[in-house]
Tab-separated table of N, CA and C in Angstrom:
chain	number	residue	atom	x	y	z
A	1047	UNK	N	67.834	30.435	-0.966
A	1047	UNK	CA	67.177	31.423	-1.789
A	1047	UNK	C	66.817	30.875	-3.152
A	1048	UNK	N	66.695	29.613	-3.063
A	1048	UNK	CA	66.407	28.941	-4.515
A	1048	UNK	C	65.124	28.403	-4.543
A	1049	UNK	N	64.658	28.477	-5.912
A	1049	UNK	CA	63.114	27.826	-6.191
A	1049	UNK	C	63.718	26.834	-6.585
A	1050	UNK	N	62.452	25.623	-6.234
A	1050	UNK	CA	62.400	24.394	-6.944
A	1050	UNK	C	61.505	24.652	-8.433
A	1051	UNK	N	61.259	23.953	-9.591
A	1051	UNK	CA	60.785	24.456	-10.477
A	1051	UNK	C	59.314	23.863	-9.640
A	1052	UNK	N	58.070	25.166	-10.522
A	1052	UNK	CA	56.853	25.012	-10.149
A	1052	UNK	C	56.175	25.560	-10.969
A	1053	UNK	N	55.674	24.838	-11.877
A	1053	UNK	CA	54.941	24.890	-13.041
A	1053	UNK	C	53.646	24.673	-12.559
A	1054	UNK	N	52.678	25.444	-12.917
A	1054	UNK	CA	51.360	25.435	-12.845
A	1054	UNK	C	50.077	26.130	-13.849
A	1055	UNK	N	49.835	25.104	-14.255
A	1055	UNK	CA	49.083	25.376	-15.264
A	1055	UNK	C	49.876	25.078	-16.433
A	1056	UNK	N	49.249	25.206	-17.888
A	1056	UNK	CA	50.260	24.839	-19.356
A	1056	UNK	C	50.424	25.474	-20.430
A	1057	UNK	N	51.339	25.712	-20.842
A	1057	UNK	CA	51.000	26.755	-21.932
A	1057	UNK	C	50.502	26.590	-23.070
A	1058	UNK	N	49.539	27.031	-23.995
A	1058	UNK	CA	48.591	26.666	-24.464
A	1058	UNK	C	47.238	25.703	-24.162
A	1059	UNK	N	47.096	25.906	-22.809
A	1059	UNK	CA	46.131	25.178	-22.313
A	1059	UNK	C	44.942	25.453	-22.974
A	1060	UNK	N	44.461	26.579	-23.112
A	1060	UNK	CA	43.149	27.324	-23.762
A	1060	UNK	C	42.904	28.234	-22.572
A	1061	UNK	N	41.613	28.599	-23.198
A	1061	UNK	CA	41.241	29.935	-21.794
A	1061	UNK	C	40.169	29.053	-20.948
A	1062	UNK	N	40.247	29.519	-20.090
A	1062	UNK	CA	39.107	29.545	-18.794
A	1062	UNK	C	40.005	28.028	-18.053
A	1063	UNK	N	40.882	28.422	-17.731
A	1063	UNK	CA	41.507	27.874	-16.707
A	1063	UNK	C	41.397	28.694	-15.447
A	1064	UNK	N	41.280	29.681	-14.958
A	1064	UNK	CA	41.365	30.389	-14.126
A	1064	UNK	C	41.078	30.163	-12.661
A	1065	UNK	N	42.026	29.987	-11.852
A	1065	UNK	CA	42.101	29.082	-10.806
A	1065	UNK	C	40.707	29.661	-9.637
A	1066	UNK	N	40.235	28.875	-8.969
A	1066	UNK	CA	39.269	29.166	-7.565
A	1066	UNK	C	40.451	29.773	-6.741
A	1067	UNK	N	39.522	30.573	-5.728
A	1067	UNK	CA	40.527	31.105	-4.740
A	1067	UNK	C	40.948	29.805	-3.923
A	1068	UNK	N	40.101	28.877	-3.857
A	1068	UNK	CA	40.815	27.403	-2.827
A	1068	UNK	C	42.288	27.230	-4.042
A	1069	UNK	N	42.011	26.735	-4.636
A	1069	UNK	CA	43.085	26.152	-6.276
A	1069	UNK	C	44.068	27.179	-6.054
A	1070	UNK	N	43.619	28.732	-5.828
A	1070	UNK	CA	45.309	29.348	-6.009
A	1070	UNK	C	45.539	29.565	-4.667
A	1071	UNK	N	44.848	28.830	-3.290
A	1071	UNK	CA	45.798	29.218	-2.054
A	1071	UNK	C	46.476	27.918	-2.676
A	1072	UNK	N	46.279	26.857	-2.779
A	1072	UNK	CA	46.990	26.100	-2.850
A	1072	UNK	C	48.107	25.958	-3.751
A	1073	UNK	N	48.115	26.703	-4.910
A	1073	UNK	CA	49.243	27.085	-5.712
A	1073	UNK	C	50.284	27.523	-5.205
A	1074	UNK	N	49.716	28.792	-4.406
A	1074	UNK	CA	50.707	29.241	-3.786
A	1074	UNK	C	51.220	28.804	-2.108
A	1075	UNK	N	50.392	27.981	-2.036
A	1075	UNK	CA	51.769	27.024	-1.036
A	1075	UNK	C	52.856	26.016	-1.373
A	1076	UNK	N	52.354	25.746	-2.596
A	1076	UNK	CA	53.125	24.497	-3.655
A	1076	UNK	C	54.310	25.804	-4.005
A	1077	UNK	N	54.145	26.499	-4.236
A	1077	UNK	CA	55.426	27.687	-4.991
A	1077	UNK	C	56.138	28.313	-4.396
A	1078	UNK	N	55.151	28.949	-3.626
A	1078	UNK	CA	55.919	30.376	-2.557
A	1078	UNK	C	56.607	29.144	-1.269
A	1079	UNK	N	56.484	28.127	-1.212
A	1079	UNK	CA	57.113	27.176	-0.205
A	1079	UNK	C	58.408	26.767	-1.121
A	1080	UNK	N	58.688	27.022	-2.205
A	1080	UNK	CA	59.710	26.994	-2.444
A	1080	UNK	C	60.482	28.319	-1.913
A	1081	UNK	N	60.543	28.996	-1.455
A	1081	UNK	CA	61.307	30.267	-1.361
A	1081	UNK	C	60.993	30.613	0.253
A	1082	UNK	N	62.313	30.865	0.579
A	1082	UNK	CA	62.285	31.519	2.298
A	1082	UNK	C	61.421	32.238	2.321
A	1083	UNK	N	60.445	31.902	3.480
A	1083	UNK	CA	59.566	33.219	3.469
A	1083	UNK	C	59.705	34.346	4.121
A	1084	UNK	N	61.006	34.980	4.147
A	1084	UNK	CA	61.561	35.953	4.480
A	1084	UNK	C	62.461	36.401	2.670
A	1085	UNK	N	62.609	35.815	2.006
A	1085	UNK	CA	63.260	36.162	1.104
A	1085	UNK	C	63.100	37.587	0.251
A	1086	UNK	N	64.245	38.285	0.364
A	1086	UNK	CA	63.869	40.178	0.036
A	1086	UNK	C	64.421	40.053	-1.426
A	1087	UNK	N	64.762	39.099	-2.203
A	1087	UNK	CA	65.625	39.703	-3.350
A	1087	UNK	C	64.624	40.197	-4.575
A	1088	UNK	N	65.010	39.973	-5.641
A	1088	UNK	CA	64.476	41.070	-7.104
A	1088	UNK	C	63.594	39.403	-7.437
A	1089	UNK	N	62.826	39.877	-8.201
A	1089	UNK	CA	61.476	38.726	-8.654
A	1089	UNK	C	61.492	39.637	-10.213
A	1090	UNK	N	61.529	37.982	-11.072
A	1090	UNK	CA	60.625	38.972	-12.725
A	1090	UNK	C	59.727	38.504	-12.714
A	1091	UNK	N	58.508	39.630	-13.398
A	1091	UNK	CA	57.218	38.950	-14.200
A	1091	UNK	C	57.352	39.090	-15.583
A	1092	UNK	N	56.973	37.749	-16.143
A	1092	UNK	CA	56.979	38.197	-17.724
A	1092	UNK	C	55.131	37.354	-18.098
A	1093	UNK	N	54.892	37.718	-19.027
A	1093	UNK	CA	53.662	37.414	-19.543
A	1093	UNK	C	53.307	37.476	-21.472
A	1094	UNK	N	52.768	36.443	-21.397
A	1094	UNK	CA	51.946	36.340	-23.033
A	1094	UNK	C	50.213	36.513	-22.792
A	1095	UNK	N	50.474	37.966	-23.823
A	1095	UNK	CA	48.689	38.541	-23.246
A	1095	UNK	C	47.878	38.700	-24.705
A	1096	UNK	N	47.418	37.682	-24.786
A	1096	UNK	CA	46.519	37.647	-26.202
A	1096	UNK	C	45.750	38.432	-26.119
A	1097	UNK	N	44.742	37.926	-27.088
A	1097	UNK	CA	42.924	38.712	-26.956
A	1097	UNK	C	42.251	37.924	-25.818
A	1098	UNK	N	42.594	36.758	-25.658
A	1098	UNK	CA	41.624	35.909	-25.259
A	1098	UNK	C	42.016	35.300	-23.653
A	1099	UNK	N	43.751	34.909	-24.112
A	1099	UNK	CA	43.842	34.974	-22.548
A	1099	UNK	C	45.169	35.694	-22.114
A	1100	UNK	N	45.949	35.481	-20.870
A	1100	UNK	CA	46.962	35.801	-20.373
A	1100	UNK	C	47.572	34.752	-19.995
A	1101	UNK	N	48.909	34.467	-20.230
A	1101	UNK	CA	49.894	33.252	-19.538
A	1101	UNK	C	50.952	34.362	-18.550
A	1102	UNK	N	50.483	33.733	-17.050
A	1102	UNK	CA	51.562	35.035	-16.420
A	1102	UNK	C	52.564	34.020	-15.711
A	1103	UNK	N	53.546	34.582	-15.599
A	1103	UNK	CA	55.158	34.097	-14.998
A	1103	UNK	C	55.766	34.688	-14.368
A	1104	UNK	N	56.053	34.153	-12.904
A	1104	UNK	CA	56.923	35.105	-11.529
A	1104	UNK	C	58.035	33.730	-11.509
A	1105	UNK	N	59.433	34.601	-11.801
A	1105	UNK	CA	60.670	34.130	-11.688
A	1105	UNK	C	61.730	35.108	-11.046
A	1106	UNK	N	62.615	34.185	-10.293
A	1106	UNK	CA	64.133	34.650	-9.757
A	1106	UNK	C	64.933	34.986	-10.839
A	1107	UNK	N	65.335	36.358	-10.314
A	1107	UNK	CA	66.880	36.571	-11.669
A	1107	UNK	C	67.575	35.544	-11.826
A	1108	UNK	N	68.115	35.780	-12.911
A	1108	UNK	CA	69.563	34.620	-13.380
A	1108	UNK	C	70.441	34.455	-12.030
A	1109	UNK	N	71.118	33.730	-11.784
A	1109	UNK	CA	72.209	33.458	-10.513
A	1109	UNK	C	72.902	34.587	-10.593
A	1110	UNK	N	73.687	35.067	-9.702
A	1110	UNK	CA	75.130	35.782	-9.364
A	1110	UNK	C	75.977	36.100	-10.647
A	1111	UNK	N	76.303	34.684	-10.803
A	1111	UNK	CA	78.011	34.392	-11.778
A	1111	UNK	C	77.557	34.273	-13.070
A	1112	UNK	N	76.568	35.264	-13.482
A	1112	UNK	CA	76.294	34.868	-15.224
A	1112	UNK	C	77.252	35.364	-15.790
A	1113	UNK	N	77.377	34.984	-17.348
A	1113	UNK	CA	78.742	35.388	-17.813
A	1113	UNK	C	78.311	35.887	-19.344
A	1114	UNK	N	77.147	35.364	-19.706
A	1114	UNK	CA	76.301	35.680	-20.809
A	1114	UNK	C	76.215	37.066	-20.790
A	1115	UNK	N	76.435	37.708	-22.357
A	1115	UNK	CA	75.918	39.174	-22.260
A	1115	UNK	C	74.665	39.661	-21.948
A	1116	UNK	N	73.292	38.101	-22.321
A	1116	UNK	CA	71.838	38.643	-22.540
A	1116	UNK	C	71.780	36.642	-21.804
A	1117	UNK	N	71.663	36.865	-20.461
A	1117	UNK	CA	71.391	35.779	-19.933
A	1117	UNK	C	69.802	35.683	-19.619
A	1118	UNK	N	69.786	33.984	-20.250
A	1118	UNK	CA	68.031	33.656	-20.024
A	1118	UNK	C	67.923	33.083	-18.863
A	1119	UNK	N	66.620	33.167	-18.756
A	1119	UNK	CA	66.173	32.676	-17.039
A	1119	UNK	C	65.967	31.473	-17.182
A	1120	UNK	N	66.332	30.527	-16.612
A	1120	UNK	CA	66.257	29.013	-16.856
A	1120	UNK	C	64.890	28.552	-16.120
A	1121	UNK	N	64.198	27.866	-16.153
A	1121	UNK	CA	63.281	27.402	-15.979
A	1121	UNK	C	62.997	27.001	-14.558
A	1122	UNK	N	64.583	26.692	-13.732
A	1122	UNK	CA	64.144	26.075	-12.329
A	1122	UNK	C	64.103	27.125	-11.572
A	1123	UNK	N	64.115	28.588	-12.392
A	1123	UNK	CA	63.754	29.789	-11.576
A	1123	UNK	C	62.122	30.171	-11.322
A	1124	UNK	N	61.653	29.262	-11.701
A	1124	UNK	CA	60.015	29.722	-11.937
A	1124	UNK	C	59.716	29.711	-10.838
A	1125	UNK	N	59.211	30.398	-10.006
A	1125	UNK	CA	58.830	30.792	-8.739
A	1125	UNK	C	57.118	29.967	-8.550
A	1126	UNK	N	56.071	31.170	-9.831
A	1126	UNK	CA	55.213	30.942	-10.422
A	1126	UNK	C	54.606	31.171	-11.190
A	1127	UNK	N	52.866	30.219	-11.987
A	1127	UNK	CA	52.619	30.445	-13.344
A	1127	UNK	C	51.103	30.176	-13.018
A	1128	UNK	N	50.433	30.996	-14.075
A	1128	UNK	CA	48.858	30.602	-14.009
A	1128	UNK	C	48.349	31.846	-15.009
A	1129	UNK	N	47.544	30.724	-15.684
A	1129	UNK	CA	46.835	31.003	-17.217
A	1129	UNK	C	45.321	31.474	-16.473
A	1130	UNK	N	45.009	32.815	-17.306
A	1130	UNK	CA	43.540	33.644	-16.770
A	1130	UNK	C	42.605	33.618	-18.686
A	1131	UNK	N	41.724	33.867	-17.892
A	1131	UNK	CA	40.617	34.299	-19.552
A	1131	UNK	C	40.028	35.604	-19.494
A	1132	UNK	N	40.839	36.486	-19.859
A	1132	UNK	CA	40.578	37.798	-20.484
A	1132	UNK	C	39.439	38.148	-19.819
A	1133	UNK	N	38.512	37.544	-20.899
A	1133	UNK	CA	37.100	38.245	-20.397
A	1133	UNK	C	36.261	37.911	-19.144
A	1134	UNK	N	36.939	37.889	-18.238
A	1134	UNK	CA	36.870	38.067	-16.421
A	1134	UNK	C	37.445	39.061	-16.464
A	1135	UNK	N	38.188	40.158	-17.252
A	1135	UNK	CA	39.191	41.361	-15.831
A	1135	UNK	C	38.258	41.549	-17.455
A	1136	UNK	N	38.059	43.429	-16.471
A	1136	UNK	CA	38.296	44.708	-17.245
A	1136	UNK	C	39.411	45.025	-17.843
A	1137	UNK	N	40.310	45.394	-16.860
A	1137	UNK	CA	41.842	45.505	-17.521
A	1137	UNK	C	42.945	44.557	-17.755
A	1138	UNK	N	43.805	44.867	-18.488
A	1138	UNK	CA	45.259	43.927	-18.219
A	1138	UNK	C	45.996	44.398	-16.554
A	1139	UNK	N	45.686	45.377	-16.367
A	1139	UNK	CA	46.438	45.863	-14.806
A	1139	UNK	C	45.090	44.772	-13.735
A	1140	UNK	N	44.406	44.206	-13.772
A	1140	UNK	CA	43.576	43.330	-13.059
A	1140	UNK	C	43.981	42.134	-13.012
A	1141	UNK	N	44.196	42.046	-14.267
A	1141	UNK	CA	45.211	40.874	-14.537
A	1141	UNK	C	46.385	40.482	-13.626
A	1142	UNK	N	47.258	41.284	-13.726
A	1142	UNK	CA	48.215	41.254	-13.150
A	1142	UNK	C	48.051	40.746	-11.637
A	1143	UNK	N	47.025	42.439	-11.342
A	1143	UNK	CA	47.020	42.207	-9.741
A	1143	UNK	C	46.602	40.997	-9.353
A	1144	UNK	N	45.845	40.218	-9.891
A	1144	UNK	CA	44.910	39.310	-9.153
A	1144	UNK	C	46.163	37.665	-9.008
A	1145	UNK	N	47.094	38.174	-10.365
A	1145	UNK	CA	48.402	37.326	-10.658
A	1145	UNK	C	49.411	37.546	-8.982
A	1146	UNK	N	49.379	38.605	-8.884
A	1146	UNK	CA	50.337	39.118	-7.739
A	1146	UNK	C	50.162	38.302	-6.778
A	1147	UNK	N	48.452	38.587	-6.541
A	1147	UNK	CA	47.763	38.257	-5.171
A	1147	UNK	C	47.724	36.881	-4.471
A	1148	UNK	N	47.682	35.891	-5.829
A	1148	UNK	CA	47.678	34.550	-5.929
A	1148	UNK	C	48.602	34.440	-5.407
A	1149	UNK	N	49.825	34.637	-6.281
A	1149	UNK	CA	51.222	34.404	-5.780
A	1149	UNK	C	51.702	34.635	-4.956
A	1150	UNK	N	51.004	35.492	-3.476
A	1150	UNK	CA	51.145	35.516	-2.236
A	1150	UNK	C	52.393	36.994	-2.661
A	1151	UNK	N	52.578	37.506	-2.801
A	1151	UNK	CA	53.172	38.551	-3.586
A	1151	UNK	C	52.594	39.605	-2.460
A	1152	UNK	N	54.096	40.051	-1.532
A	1152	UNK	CA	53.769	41.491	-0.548
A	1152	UNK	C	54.459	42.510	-1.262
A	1153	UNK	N	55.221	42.321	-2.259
A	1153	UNK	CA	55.665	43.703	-2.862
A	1153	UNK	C	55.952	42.786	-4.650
A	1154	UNK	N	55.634	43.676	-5.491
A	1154	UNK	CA	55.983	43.742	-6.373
A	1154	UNK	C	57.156	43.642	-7.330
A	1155	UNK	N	56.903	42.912	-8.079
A	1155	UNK	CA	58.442	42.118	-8.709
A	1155	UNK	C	59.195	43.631	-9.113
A	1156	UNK	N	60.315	43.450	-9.486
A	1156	UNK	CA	61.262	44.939	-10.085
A	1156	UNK	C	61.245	44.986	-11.354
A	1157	UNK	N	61.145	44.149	-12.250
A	1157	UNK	CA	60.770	44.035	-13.558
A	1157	UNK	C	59.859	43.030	-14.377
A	1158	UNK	N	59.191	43.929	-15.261
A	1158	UNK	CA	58.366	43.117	-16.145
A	1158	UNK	C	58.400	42.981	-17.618
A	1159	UNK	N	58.245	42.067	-18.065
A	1159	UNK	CA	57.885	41.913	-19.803
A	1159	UNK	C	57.053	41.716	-20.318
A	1160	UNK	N	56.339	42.031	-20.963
A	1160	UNK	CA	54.541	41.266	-21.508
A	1160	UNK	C	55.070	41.235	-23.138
A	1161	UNK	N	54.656	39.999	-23.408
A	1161	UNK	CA	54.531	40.221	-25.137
A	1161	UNK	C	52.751	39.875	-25.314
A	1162	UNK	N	52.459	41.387	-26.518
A	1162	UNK	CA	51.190	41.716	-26.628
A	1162	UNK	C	50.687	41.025	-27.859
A	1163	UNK	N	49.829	40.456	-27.824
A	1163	UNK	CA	49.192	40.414	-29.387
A	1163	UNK	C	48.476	41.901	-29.948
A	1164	UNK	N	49.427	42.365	-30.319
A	1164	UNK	CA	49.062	44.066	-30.825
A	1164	UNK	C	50.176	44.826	-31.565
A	1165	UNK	N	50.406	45.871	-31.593
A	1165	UNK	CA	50.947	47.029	-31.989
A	1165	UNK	C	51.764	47.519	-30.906
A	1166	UNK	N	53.030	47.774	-30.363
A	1166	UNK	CA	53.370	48.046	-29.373
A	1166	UNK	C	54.114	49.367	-29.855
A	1167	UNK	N	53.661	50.812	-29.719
A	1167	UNK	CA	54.127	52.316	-29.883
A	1167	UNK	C	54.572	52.910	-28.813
A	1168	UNK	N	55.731	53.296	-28.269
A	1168	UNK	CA	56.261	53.973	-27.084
A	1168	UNK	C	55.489	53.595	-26.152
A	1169	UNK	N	55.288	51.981	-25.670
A	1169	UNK	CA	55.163	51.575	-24.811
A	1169	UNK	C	53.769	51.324	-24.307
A	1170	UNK	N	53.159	51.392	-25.546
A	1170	UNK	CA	51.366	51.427	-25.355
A	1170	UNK	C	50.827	50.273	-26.398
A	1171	UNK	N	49.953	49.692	-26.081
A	1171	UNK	CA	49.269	48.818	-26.985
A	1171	UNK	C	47.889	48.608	-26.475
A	1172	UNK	N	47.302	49.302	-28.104
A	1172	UNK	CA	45.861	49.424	-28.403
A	1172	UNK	C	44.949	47.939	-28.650
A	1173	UNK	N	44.553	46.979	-28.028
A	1173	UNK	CA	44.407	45.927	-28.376
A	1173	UNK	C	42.979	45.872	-29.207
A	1174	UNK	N	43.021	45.160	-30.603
A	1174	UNK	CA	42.037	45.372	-31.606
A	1174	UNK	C	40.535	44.460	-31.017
A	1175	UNK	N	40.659	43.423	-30.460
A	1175	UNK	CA	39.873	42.827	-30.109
A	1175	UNK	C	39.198	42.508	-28.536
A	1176	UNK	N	39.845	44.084	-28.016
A	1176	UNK	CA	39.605	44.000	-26.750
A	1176	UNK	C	39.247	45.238	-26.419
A	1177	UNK	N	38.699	46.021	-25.715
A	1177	UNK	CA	38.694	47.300	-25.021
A	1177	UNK	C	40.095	47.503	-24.114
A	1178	UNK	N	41.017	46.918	-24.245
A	1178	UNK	CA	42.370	47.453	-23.506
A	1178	UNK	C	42.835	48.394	-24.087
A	1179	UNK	N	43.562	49.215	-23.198
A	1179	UNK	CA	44.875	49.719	-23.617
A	1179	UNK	C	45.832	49.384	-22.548
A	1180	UNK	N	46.870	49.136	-23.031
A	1180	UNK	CA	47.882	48.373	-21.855
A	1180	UNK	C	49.258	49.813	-22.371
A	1181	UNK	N	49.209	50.365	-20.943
A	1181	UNK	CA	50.502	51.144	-21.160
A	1181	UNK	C	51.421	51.106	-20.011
A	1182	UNK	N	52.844	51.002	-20.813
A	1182	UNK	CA	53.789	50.027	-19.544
A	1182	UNK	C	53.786	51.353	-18.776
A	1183	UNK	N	54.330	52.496	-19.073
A	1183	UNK	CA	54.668	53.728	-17.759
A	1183	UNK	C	53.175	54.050	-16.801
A	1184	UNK	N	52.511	53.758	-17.075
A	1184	UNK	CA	50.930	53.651	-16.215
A	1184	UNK	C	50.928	52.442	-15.442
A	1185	UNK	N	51.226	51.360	-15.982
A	1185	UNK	CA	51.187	49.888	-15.550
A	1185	UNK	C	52.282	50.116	-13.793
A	1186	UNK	N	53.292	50.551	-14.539
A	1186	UNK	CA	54.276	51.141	-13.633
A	1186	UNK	C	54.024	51.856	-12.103
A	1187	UNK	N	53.121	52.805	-12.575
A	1187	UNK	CA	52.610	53.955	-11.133
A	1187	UNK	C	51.939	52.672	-10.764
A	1188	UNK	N	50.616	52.259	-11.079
A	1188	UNK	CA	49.787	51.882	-10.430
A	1188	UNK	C	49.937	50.455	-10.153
A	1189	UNK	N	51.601	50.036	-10.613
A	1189	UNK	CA	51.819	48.388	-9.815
A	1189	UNK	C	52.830	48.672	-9.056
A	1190	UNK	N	53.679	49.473	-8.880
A	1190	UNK	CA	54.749	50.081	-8.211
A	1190	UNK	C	56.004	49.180	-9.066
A	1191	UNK	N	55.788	48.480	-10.058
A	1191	UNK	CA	57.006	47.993	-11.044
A	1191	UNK	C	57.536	49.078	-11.161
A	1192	UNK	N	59.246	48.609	-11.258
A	1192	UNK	CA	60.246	49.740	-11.692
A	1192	UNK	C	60.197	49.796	-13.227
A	1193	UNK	N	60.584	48.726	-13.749
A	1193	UNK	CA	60.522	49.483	-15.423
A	1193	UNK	C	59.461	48.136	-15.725
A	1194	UNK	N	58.799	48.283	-17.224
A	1194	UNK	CA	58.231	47.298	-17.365
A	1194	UNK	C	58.082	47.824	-18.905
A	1195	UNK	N	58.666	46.681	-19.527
A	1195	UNK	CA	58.382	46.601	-21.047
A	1195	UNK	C	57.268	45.853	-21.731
A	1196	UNK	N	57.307	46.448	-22.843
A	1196	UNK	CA	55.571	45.932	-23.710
A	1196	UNK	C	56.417	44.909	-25.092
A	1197	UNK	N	56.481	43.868	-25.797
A	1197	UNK	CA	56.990	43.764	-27.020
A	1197	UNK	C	55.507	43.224	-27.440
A	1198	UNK	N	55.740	43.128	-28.745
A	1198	UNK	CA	55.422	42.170	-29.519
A	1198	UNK	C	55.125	40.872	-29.185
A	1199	UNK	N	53.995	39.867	-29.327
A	1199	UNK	CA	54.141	38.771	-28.959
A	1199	UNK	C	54.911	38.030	-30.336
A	1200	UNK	N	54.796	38.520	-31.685
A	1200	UNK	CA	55.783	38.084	-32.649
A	1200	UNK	C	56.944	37.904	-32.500
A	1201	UNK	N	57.701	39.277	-32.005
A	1201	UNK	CA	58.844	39.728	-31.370
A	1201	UNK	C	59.435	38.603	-30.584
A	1202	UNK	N	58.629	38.786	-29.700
A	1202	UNK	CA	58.635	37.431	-28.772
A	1202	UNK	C	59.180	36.235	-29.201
A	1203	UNK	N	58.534	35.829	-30.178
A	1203	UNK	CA	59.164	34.651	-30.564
A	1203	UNK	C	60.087	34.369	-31.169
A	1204	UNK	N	60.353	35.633	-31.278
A	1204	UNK	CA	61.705	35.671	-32.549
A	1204	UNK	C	62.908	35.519	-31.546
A	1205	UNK	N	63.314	36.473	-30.511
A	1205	UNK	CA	63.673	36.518	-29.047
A	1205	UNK	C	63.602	34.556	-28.444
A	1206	UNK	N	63.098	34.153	-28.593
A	1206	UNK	CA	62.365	32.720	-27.919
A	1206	UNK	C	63.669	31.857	-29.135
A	1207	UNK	N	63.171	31.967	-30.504
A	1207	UNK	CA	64.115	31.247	-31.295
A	1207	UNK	C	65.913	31.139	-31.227
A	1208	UNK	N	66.056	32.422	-30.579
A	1208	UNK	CA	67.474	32.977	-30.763
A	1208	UNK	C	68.181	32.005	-29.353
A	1209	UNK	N	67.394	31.584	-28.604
A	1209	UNK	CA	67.525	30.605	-27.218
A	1209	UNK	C	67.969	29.388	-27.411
A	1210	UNK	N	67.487	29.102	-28.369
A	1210	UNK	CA	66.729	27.246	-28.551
A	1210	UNK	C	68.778	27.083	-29.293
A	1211	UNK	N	68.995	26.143	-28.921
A	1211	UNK	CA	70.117	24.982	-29.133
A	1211	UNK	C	70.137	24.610	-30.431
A	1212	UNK	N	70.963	24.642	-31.306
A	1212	UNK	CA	71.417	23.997	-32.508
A	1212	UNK	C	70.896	22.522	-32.573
């Protein structure tokens, strides 16, 4: 029930990476061949969703035996990853899906995180340079995610710093 790590694509690559449907079957035989393909357990998505692009991420929970109060997902959990350019989807929920689809994805991860470049108010963010509105309890019905949080992409990093090793 273990991924090998499978990095695809880079972060901060720029936009218009956005894979061909040949490029993401093949992603997702490089990834999802890491994982039984019978495997039923819990999957996270987390994501960094600018103006311009999206960096999306499908990972395995932490192991069993964590002992950490606020345990991070280590990296050789990355299931999978792939950077989109905004202005291809209408929505951020297009986004996603088309993230899902790649990833060979028959049901939907159980939790999500997005850090927004925006304003994040009871779970909604108005994006200034985009026609979005990204709202996690909507995101929710119409991805069948159980909970799914919105932060800050600032936030984010502040969260990101509190990780990093002395």
């Amino acid at each position: 029930q273990s991924a090998a790590v499978c990095r695809i694509g880079v972060m901060g690559a720029g936009a218009g990476t956005q894979s061909s449907p040949k490029q993401a079957a093949e992603k997702k035989r490089a990834c999802m061949a890491n994982l039984r393909h019978d495997y039923a357990g819990d999957m996270l998505l987390a994501a960094d969703v600018g103006g311009t692009s999206s960096r999306m991420h499908l990972f395995l929970p932490p192991g069993e035996h964590v002992t950490e109060v606020a345990p991070l997902v280590p990296p050789n959990r990355m299931i999978y990853s792939n950077h989109y350019s905004n202005n291809k989807f209408d929505t951020f929920t297009d986004v996603v899906k088309t993230f899902l689809k790649e990833a060979g994805m028959d049901r939907p991860p159980r939790l999500a995180c997005f850090a927004v470049a925006g304003v994040v108010v009871e779970g909604r963010c108005n994006f200034v340079n985009r026609s979005w509105v990204i709202s996690a309890r909507q995101m929710e019905v119409d991805l069948g995610i159980e909970k799914i949080e919105l932060i800050n992409d600032f936030a984010a990093q502040g969260y990101g710093i509190i990780s990093l090793d002395p």
